[in-house]
Short mmCIF file of C-alpha atoms in Angstrom, two decimals:
data_model
loop_
_atom_site.label_atom_id
_atom_site.label_comp_id
_atom_site.label_asym_id
_atom_site.label_seq_id
_atom_site.Cartn_x
_atom_site.Cartn_y
_atom_site.Cartn_z
CA MET A 13 -17.50 -25.78 0.99
CA ASN A 14 -14.73 -23.65 2.28
CA MET A 15 -12.95 -23.30 -1.10
CA PHE A 16 -15.66 -21.02 -2.49
CA LYS A 17 -15.41 -18.68 0.68
CA ASP A 18 -11.53 -18.41 0.80
CA LYS A 19 -10.58 -15.45 -1.39
CA GLU A 20 -7.02 -16.39 -1.71
CA LEU A 21 -7.72 -19.92 -2.68
CA ARG A 22 -9.94 -18.78 -5.33
CA GLY A 23 -7.29 -16.44 -6.66
CA TYR A 24 -4.78 -19.14 -6.99
CA ILE A 25 -7.29 -21.53 -8.46
CA GLY A 26 -8.17 -18.86 -11.08
CA ALA A 27 -4.56 -17.90 -11.71
CA ALA A 28 -3.75 -21.64 -12.23
CA THR A 29 -6.73 -21.99 -14.58
CA VAL A 30 -5.51 -18.98 -16.81
CA PHE A 31 -1.94 -20.24 -16.73
CA LEU A 32 -2.89 -23.54 -17.86
CA LEU A 33 -5.13 -22.31 -20.64
CA VAL A 34 -2.24 -20.26 -22.10
CA MET A 35 0.06 -23.19 -21.73
CA GLY A 36 -2.49 -25.35 -23.57
CA LEU A 37 -2.85 -22.56 -26.28
CA LEU A 38 0.91 -22.54 -26.88
CA LEU A 39 1.00 -26.43 -27.04
CA PHE A 40 -1.99 -26.35 -29.48
CA LEU A 41 -0.06 -23.87 -31.73
CA ALA A 42 2.83 -25.93 -31.79
CA PHE A 43 1.07 -28.80 -33.57
CA PHE A 44 -1.70 -27.09 -35.34
CA GLU A 45 -1.87 -24.21 -37.75
CA ILE A 46 -4.78 -21.55 -37.67
CA PRO A 47 -6.58 -20.83 -40.81
CA ASP A 48 -6.41 -17.45 -42.36
CA THR A 49 -10.13 -16.76 -41.86
CA ASN A 50 -9.83 -16.95 -38.08
CA ASN A 51 -6.34 -15.75 -37.71
CA ASP A 52 -7.16 -12.08 -36.64
CA ILE A 53 -9.70 -13.07 -33.87
CA PHE A 54 -7.33 -15.81 -32.69
CA LYS A 55 -4.59 -13.08 -32.28
CA VAL A 56 -6.84 -10.74 -30.26
CA ILE A 57 -7.94 -13.64 -27.96
CA VAL A 58 -4.25 -14.84 -27.34
CA GLY A 59 -3.16 -11.35 -26.92
CA MET A 60 -5.80 -10.84 -24.10
CA LEU A 61 -4.66 -14.02 -22.39
CA VAL A 62 -1.11 -13.29 -22.55
CA GLY A 63 -1.82 -9.81 -21.30
CA SER A 64 -3.42 -11.24 -18.15
CA LEU A 65 -0.26 -13.39 -17.24
CA SER A 66 1.26 -10.50 -15.21
CA VAL A 67 -1.68 -10.81 -12.79
CA VAL A 68 -1.37 -14.56 -12.74
CA ILE A 69 2.15 -14.35 -11.83
CA TYR A 70 1.51 -11.58 -9.20
CA THR A 71 -1.17 -14.05 -7.87
CA PHE A 72 1.30 -16.94 -7.66
CA ILE A 73 3.95 -15.13 -5.97
CA GLY A 74 1.36 -13.71 -3.42
CA LYS A 75 1.25 -10.11 -4.48
CA ASN A 76 -2.09 -8.67 -5.14
CA PRO A 77 -1.60 -5.19 -6.94
CA GLU A 78 -4.72 -3.71 -5.50
CA GLU A 79 -3.71 -4.86 -1.97
CA VAL A 80 -0.29 -3.31 -2.44
CA GLU A 81 -1.66 0.09 -3.55
CA ALA A 82 -4.30 0.00 -0.61
CA LEU A 83 -1.27 -0.49 1.78
CA LYS A 84 0.57 2.21 0.25
CA ALA A 85 -2.25 4.58 0.60
CA LYS A 86 -2.89 3.59 4.24
CA ASN A 87 0.63 4.00 4.93
CA GLU A 88 0.75 7.53 3.51
CA ALA A 89 -2.38 8.47 5.63
CA LEU A 90 -0.57 7.22 8.70
CA GLU A 91 2.47 9.25 7.88
CA ASP A 92 0.34 12.37 7.67
CA LYS A 93 -1.41 11.77 10.83
CA VAL A 94 2.17 11.29 12.59
CA SER A 95 3.38 14.51 11.01
CA ALA A 96 0.07 16.37 12.39
CA MET A 97 0.57 14.80 15.83
CA VAL A 98 4.29 15.95 15.93
CA ILE A 99 3.05 19.55 15.09
CA GLU A 100 0.43 19.26 17.89
CA LYS A 101 2.90 17.88 20.24
CA ASP A 102 5.15 20.97 19.47
CA LYS A 103 2.53 23.19 20.05
CA LEU A 104 1.48 21.87 23.33
CA GLU A 105 5.08 21.86 24.57
CA ALA A 106 5.47 25.68 23.69
CA LEU A 107 2.05 26.16 25.51
CA LEU A 108 3.49 24.29 28.58
CA ARG A 109 6.58 26.29 28.57
CA ASP A 110 4.72 29.50 28.47
CA LEU A 111 2.40 28.61 31.13
CA GLN A 112 5.17 27.48 33.32
CA ASN A 113 7.05 30.89 32.77
CA GLU A 114 3.93 32.90 33.81
CA ILE A 115 3.30 30.83 36.79
CA ILE A 116 6.94 31.20 37.91
CA GLU A 117 6.70 34.90 36.99
CA ASN A 118 3.62 35.42 39.11
CA LEU A 119 4.25 33.09 42.01
CA SER A 120 7.84 32.95 42.53
CA ILE A 121 10.05 34.87 44.77
CA ALA A 122 12.39 35.25 41.75
CA GLY A 123 9.52 36.81 39.77
CA GLY A 124 10.48 39.03 36.90
CA LYS A 125 14.25 38.00 37.17
CA PHE A 126 13.55 34.50 36.15
CA GLU A 127 14.17 33.35 32.37
CA PHE A 128 13.57 30.11 30.99
CA LYS A 129 16.55 28.55 29.37
CA ASN A 130 16.09 26.15 26.55
CA ASN A 131 19.40 24.41 26.67
CA GLY A 132 19.97 24.17 23.02
CA LYS A 133 16.35 23.18 21.97
CA THR A 134 14.50 25.28 19.57
CA LYS A 135 10.97 26.05 20.34
#
């Protein structure tokens, strides 16, 4: 069946199950009292279930914390690549300017009198 292959659908079903368990537990506590012999164990179990509610809520609203972190890491890696590419582009532009100056100096009639003017741009 397709339901077991779809990761997103399984997440929704699991989140709904945990949510229903917590709500059922709260309803149970509204009508019955827990004996003192099992009180501590019951508190631990309820604390763990309530602690998982944040993941359940994230799943219901469509945000997966691991997916968000993975996307942030990918974004940072791409920003680093862009920065490196900009630096390489600037180096290539400087190399091209130097090559053009050498060609003009060696082959032009103007020769040694020619100067490259940058028009306000920095190297």
